[in-house]
PDB file of C-alpha atoms in Angstrom:
ATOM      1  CA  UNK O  27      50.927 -10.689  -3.768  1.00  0.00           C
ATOM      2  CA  UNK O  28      48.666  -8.042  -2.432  1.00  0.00           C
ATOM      3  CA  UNK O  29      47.032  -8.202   1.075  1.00  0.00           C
ATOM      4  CA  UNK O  30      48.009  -8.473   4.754  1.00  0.00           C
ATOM      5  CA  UNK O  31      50.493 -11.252   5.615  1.00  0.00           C
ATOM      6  CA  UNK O  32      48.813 -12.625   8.966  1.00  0.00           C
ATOM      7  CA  UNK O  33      51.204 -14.400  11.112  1.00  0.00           C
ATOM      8  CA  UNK O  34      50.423 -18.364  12.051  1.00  0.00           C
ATOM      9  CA  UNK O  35      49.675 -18.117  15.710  1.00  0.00           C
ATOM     10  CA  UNK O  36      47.194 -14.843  15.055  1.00  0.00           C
ATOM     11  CA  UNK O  37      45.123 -17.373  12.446  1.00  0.00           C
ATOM     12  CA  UNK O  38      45.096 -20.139  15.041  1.00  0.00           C
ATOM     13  CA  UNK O  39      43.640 -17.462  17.687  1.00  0.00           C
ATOM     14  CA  UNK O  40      40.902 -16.586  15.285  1.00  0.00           C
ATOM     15  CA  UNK O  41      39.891 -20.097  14.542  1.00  0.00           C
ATOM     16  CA  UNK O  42      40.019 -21.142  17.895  1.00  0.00           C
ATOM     17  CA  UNK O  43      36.387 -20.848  19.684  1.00  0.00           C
ATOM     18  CA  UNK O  44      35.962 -18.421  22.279  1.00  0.00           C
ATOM     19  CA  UNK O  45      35.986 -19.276  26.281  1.00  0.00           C
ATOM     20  CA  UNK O  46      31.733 -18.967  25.543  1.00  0.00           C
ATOM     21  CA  UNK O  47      31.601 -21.432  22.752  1.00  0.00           C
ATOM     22  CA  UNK O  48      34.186 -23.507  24.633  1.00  0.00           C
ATOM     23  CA  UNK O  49      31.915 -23.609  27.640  1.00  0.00           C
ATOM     24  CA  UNK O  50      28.789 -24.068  25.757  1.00  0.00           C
ATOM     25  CA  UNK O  51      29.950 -26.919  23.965  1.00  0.00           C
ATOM     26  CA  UNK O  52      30.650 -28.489  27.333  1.00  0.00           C
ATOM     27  CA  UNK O  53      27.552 -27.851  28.943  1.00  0.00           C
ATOM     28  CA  UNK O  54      25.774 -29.667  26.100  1.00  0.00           C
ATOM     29  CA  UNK O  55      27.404 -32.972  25.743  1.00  0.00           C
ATOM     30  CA  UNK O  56      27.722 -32.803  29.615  1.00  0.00           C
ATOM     31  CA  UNK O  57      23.119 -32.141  29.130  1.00  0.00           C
ATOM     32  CA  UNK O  58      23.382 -34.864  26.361  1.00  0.00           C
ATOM     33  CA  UNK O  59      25.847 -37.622  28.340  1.00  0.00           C
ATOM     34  CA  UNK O  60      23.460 -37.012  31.507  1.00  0.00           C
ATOM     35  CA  UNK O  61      20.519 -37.306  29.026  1.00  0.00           C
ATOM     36  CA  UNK O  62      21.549 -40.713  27.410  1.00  0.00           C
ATOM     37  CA  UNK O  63      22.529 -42.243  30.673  1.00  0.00           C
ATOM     38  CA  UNK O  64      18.613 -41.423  32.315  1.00  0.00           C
ATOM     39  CA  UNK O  65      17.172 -43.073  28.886  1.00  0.00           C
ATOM     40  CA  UNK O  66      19.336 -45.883  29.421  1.00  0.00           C
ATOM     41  CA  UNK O  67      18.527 -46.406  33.351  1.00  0.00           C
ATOM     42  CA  UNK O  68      14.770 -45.859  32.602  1.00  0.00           C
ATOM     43  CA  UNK O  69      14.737 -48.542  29.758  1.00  0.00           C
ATOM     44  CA  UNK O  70      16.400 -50.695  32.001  1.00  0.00           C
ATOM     45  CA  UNK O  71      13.755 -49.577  34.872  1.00  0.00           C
ATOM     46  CA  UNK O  72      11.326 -50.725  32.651  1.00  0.00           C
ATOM     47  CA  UNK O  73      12.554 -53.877  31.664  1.00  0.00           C
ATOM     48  CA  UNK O  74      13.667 -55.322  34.759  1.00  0.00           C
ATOM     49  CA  UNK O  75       9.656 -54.267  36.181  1.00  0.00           C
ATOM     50  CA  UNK O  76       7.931 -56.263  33.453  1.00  0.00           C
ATOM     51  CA  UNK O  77      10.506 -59.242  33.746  1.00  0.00           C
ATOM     52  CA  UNK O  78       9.525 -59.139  37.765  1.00  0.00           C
ATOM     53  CA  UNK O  79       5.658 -58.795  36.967  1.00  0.00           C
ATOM     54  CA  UNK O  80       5.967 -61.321  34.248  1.00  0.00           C
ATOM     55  CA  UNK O  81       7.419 -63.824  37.358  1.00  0.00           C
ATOM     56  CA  UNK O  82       4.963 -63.057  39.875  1.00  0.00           C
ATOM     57  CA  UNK O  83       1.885 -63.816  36.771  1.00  0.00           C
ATOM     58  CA  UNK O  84       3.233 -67.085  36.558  1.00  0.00           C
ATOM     59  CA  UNK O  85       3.760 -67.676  41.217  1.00  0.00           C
ATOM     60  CA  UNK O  86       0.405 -66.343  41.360  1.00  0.00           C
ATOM     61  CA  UNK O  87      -0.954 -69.200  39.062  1.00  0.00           C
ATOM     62  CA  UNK O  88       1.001 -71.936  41.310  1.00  0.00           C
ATOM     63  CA  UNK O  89      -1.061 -71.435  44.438  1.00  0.00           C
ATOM     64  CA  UNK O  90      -2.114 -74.209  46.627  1.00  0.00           C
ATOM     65  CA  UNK O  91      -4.509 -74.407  49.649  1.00  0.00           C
ATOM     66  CA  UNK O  92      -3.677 -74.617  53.734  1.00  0.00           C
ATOM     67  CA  UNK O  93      -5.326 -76.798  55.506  1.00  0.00           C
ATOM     68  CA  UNK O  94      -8.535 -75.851  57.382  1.00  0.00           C
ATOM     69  CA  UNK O  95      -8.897 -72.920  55.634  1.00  0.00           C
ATOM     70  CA  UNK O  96     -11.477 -71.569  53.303  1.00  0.00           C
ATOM     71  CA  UNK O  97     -11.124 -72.458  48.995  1.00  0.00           C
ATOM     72  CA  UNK O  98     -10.282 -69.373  47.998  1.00  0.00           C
ATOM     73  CA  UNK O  99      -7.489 -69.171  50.359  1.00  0.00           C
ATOM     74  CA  UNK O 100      -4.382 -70.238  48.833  1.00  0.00           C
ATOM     75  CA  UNK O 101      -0.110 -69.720  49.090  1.00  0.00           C
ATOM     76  CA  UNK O 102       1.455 -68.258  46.349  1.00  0.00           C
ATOM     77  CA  UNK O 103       4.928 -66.605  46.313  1.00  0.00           C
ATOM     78  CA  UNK O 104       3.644 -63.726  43.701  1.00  0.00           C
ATOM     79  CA  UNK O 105       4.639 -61.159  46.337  1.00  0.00           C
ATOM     80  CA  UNK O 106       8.108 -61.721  46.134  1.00  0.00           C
ATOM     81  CA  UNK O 107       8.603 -60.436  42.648  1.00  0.00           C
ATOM     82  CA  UNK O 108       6.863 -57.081  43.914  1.00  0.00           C
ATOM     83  CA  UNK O 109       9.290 -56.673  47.498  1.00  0.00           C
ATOM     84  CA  UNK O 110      12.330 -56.790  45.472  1.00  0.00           C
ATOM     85  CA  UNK O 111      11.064 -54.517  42.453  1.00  0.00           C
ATOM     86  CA  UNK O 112      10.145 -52.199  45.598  1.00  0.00           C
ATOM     87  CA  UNK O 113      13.491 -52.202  46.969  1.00  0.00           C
ATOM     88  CA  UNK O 114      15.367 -52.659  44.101  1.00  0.00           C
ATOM     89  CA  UNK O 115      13.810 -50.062  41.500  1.00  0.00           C
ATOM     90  CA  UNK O 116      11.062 -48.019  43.662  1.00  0.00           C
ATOM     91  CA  UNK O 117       7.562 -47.565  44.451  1.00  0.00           C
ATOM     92  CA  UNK O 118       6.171 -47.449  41.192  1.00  0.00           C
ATOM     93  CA  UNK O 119       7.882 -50.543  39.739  1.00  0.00           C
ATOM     94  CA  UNK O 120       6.761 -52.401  42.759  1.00  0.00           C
ATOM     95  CA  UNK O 121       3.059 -51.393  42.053  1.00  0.00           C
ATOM     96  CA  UNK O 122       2.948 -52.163  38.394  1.00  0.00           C
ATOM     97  CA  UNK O 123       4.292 -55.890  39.306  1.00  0.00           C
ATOM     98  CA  UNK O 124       1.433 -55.983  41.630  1.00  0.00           C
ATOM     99  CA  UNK O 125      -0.993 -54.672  38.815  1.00  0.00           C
ATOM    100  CA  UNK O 126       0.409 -56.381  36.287  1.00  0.00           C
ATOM    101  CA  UNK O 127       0.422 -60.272  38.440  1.00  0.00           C
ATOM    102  CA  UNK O 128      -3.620 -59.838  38.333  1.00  0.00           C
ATOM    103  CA  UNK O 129      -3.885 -58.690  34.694  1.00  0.00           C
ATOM    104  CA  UNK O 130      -1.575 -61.654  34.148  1.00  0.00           C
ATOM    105  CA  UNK O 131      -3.452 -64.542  35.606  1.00  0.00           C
ATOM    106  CA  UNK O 132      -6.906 -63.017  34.308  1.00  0.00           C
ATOM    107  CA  UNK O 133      -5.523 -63.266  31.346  1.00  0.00           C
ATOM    108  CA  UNK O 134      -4.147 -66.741  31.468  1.00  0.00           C
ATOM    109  CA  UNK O 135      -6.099 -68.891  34.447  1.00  0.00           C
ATOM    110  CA  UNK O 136      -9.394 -66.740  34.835  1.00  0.00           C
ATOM    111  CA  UNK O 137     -10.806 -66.031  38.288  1.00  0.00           C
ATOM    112  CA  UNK O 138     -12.104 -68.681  40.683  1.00  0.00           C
ATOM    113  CA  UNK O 139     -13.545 -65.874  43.098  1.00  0.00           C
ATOM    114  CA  UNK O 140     -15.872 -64.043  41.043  1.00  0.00           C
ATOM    115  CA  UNK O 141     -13.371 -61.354  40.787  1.00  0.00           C
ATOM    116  CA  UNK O 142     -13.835 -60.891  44.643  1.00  0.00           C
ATOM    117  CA  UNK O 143     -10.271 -62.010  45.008  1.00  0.00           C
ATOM    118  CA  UNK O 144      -8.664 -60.342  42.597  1.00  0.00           C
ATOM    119  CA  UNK O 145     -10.247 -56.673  43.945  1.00  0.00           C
ATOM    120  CA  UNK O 146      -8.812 -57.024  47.299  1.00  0.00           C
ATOM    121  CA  UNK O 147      -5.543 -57.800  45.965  1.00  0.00           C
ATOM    122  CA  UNK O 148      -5.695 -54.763  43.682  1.00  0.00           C
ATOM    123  CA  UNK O 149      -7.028 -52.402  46.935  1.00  0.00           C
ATOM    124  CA  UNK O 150      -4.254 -54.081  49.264  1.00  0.00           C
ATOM    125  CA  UNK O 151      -1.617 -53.011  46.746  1.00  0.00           C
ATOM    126  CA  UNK O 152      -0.797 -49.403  47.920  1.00  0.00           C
ATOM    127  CA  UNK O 153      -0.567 -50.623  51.715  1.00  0.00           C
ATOM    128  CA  UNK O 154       1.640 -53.182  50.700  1.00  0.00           C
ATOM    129  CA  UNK O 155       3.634 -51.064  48.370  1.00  0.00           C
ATOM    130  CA  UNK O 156       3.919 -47.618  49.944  1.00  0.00           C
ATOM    131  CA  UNK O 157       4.127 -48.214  53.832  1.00  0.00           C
ATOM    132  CA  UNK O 158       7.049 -51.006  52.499  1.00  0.00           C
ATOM    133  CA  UNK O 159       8.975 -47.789  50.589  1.00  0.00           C
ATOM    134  CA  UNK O 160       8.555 -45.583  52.736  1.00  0.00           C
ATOM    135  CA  UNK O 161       9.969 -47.258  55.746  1.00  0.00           C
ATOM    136  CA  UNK O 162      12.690 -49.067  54.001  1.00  0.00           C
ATOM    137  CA  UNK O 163      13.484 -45.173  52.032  1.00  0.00           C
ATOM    138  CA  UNK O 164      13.545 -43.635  55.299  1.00  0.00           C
ATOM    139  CA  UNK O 165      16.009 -46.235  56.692  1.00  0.00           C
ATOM    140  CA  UNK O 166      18.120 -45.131  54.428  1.00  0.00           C
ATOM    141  CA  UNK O 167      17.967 -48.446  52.300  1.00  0.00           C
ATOM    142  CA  UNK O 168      19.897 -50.417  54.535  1.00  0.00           C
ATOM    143  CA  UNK O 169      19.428 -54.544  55.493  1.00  0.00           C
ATOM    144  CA  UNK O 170      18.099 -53.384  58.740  1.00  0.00           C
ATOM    145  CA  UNK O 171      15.998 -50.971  57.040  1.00  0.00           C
ATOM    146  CA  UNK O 172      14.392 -54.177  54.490  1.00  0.00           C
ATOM    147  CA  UNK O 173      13.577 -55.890  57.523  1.00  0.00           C
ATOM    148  CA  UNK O 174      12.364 -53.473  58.864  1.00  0.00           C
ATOM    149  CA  UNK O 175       9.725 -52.133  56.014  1.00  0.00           C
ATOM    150  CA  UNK O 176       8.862 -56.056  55.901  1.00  0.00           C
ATOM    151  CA  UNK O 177       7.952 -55.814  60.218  1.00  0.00           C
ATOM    152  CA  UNK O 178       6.051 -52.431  59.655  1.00  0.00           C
ATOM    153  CA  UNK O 179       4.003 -53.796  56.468  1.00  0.00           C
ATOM    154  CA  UNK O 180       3.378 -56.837  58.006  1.00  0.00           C
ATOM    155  CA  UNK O 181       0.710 -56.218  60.521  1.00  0.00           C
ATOM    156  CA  UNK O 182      -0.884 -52.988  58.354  1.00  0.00           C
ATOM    157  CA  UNK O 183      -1.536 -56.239  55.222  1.00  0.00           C
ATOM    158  CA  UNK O 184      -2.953 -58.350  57.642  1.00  0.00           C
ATOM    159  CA  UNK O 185      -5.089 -55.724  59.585  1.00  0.00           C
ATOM    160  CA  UNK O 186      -6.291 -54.663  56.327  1.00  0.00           C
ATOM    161  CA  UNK O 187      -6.989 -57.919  55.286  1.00  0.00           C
ATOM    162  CA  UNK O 188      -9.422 -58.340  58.125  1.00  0.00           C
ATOM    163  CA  UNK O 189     -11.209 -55.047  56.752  1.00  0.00           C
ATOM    164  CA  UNK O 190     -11.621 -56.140  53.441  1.00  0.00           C
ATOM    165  CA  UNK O 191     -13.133 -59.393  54.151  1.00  0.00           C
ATOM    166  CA  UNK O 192     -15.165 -57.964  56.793  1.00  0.00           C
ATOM    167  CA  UNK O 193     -16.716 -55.306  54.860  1.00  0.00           C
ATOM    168  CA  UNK O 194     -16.002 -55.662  50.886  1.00  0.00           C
ATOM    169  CA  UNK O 195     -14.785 -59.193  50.145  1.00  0.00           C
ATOM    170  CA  UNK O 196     -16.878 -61.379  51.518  1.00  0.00           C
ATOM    171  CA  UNK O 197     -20.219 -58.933  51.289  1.00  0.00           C
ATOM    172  CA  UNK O 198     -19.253 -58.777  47.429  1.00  0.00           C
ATOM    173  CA  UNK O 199     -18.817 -62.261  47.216  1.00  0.00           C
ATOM    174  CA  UNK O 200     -21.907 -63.140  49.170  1.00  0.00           C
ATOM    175  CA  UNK O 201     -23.870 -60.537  46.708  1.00  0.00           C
ATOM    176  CA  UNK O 202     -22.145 -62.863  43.499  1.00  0.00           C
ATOM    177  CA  UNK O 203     -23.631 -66.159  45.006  1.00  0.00           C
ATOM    178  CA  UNK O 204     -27.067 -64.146  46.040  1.00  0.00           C
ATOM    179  CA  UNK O 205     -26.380 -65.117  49.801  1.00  0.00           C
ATOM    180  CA  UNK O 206     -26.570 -63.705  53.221  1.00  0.00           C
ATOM    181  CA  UNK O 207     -23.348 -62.600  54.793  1.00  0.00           C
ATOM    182  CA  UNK O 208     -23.753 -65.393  57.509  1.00  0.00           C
ATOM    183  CA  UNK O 209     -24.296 -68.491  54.689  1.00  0.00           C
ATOM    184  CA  UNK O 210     -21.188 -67.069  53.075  1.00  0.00           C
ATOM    185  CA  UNK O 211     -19.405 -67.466  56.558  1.00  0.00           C
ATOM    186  CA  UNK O 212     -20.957 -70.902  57.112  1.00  0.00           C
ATOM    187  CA  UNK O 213     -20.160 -71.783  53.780  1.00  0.00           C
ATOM    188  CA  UNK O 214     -16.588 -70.890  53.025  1.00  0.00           C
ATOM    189  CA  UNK O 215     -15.802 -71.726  56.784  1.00  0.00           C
ATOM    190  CA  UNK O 216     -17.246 -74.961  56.750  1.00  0.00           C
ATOM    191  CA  UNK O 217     -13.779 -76.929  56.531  1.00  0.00           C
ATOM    192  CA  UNK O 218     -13.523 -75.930  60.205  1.00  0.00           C
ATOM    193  CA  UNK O 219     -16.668 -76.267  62.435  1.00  0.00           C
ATOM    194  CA  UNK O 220     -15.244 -73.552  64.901  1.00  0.00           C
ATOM    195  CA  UNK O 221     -15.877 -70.929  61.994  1.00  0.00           C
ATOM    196  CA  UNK O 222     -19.721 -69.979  62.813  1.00  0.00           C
ATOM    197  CA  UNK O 223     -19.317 -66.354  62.571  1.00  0.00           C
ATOM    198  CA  UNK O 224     -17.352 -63.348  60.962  1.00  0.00           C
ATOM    199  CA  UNK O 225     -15.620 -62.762  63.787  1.00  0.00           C
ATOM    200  CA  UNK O 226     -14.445 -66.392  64.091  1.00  0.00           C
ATOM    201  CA  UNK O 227     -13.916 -66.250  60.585  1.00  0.00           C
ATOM    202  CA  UNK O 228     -11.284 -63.327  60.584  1.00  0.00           C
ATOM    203  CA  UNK O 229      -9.784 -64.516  63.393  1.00  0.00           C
ATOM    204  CA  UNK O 230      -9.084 -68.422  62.778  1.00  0.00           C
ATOM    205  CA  UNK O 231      -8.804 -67.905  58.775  1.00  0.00           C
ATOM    206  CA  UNK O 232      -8.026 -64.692  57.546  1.00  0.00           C
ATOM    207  CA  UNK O 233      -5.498 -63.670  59.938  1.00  0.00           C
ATOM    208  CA  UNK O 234      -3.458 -66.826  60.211  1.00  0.00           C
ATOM    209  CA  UNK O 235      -3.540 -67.499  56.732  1.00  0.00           C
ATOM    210  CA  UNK O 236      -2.252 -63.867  55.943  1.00  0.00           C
ATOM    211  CA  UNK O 237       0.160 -64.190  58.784  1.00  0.00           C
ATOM    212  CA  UNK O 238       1.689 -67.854  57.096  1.00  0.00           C
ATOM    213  CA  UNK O 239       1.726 -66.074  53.683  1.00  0.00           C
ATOM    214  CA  UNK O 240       2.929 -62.659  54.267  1.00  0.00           C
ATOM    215  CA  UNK O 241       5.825 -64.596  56.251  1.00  0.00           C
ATOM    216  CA  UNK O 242       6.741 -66.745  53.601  1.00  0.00           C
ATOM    217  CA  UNK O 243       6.861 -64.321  50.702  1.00  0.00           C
ATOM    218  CA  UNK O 244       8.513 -61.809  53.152  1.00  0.00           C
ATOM    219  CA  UNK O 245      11.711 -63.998  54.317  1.00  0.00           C
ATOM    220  CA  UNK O 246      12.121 -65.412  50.389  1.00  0.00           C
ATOM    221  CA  UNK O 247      11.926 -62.324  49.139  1.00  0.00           C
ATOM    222  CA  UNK O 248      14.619 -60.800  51.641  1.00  0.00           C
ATOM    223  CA  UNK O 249      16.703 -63.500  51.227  1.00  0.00           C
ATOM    224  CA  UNK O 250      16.614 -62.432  47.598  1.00  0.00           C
ATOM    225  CA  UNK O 251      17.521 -58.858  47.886  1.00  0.00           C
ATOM    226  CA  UNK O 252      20.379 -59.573  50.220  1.00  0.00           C
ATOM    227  CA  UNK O 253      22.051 -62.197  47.735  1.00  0.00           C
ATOM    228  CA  UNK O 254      21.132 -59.224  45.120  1.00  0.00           C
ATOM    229  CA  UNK O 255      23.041 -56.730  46.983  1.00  0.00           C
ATOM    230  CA  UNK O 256      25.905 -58.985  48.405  1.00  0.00           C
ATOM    231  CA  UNK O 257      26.250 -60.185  44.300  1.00  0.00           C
ATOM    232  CA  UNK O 258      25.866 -56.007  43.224  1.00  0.00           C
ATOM    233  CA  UNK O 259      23.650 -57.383  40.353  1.00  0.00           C
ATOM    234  CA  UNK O 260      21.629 -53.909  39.644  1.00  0.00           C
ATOM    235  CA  UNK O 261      25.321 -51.582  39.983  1.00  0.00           C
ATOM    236  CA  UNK O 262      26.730 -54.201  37.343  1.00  0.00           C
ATOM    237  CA  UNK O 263      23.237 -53.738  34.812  1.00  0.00           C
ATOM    238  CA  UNK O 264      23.456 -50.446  35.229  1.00  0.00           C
ATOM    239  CA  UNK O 265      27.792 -50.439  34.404  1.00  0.00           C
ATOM    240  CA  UNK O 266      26.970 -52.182  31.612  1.00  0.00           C
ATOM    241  CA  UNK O 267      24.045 -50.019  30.288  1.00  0.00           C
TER     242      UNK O 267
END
């Protein structure tokens, strides 16, 4: 036969890809791996919000009243759903639970506020949300640091609480019923004869009501997140995705 006789090993060394190729090939299914997992983590991201959101639709429908307090003032647990989406997956999960809860029972039960009720949930949202994250973030996302997000955001809610009813809640709903400010007092505060003014009103409704509620969906939903963490439910999704 005519033609160069090339040895074994020299054919091997041509076939074989250069260090370049070698390295290139690496970097991509190292890009692609990385790639995968982040699609994976934010489907589950996703999932895991609208579960939580779907939850807190159906807490915020099973509300009841306090005693002594105004109608539209009523104990629901819907805020739990939202602490440990916070905590658990971030800000922005945390807010679209919140967001999602109101679009939820607007859907399904209606409003019995005139939509008054449901707008100062929606503007409380980012100073429930964001002062929560940040705090617990900066804490370094320890138990200490849930507790204390929880202490910091409790006081901000109810202080802005007192701001919305004193100067958008209650002047929007007294605008809906075509009342004076000072009937709408009268008349929402008239389950407890020592309401006869705003003042009284924010300080013997709005604040201890926000104070029993806060308090109740803060220690359920901390309880929560540490059996969460002790059980290492999100590290085990996230093995398994």
């Amino acid at each position: 036969k005519s033609g160069l006789c090339v040895p074994h090993c020299m054919q091997s060394l041509f076939l074989s890809p250069t260090f370049g190729e070698f390295t290139s090939l690496v970097k991509y299914r190292t890009e692609r791996g990385l790639y995968v997992m982040k699609s994976m983590k934010k489907t589950q991201t996703v999932v895991l919000t609208a579960m939580l959101a779907a939850v807190a639709g159906v807490l915020m429908s099973l509300e009841f009243p306090l005693p002594l307090m105004p109608p539209f003032y009523k104990i629901d647990f819907s805020d739990v759903p939202a602490v440990l989406a916070t905590f658990l997956l971030g800000p922005v999960s945390g807010l679209m639970v919140e967001i999602i809860k109101i679009l939820i029972k607007l859907i399904t039960v209606g409003t019995s506020t005139m939509f008054v009720g449901e707008f100062a949930n929606l503007l409380g949202t980012l100073l429930f949300i964001l002062p929560l994250w940040a705090v617990f973030k900066r804490g370094g996302g320890s138990r200490k640091a849930c507790i204390a997000a929880l202490g910091v955001s409790l006081p901000i809610r109810i202080a802005f609480a007192c701001f919305l009813n004193a100067c958008i809640t209650l002047p929007l709903y007294a605008r809906a019923m075509g009342l004076s400010l000072e009937q709408v007092v009268l008349t929402v505060g008239a389950i407890n004869p020592m309401i006869q003014n705003l003042p009284l009103f924010l300080v013997l409704a709005t604040v201890p009501f926000n104070l029993i509620k806060l308090l109740l969906n803060y220690i359920v939903g901390y309880l929560l997140y540490d059996r969460i963490q002790a059980a290492n439910v999100v590290r085990k999704l996230e093995g398994n995705a």
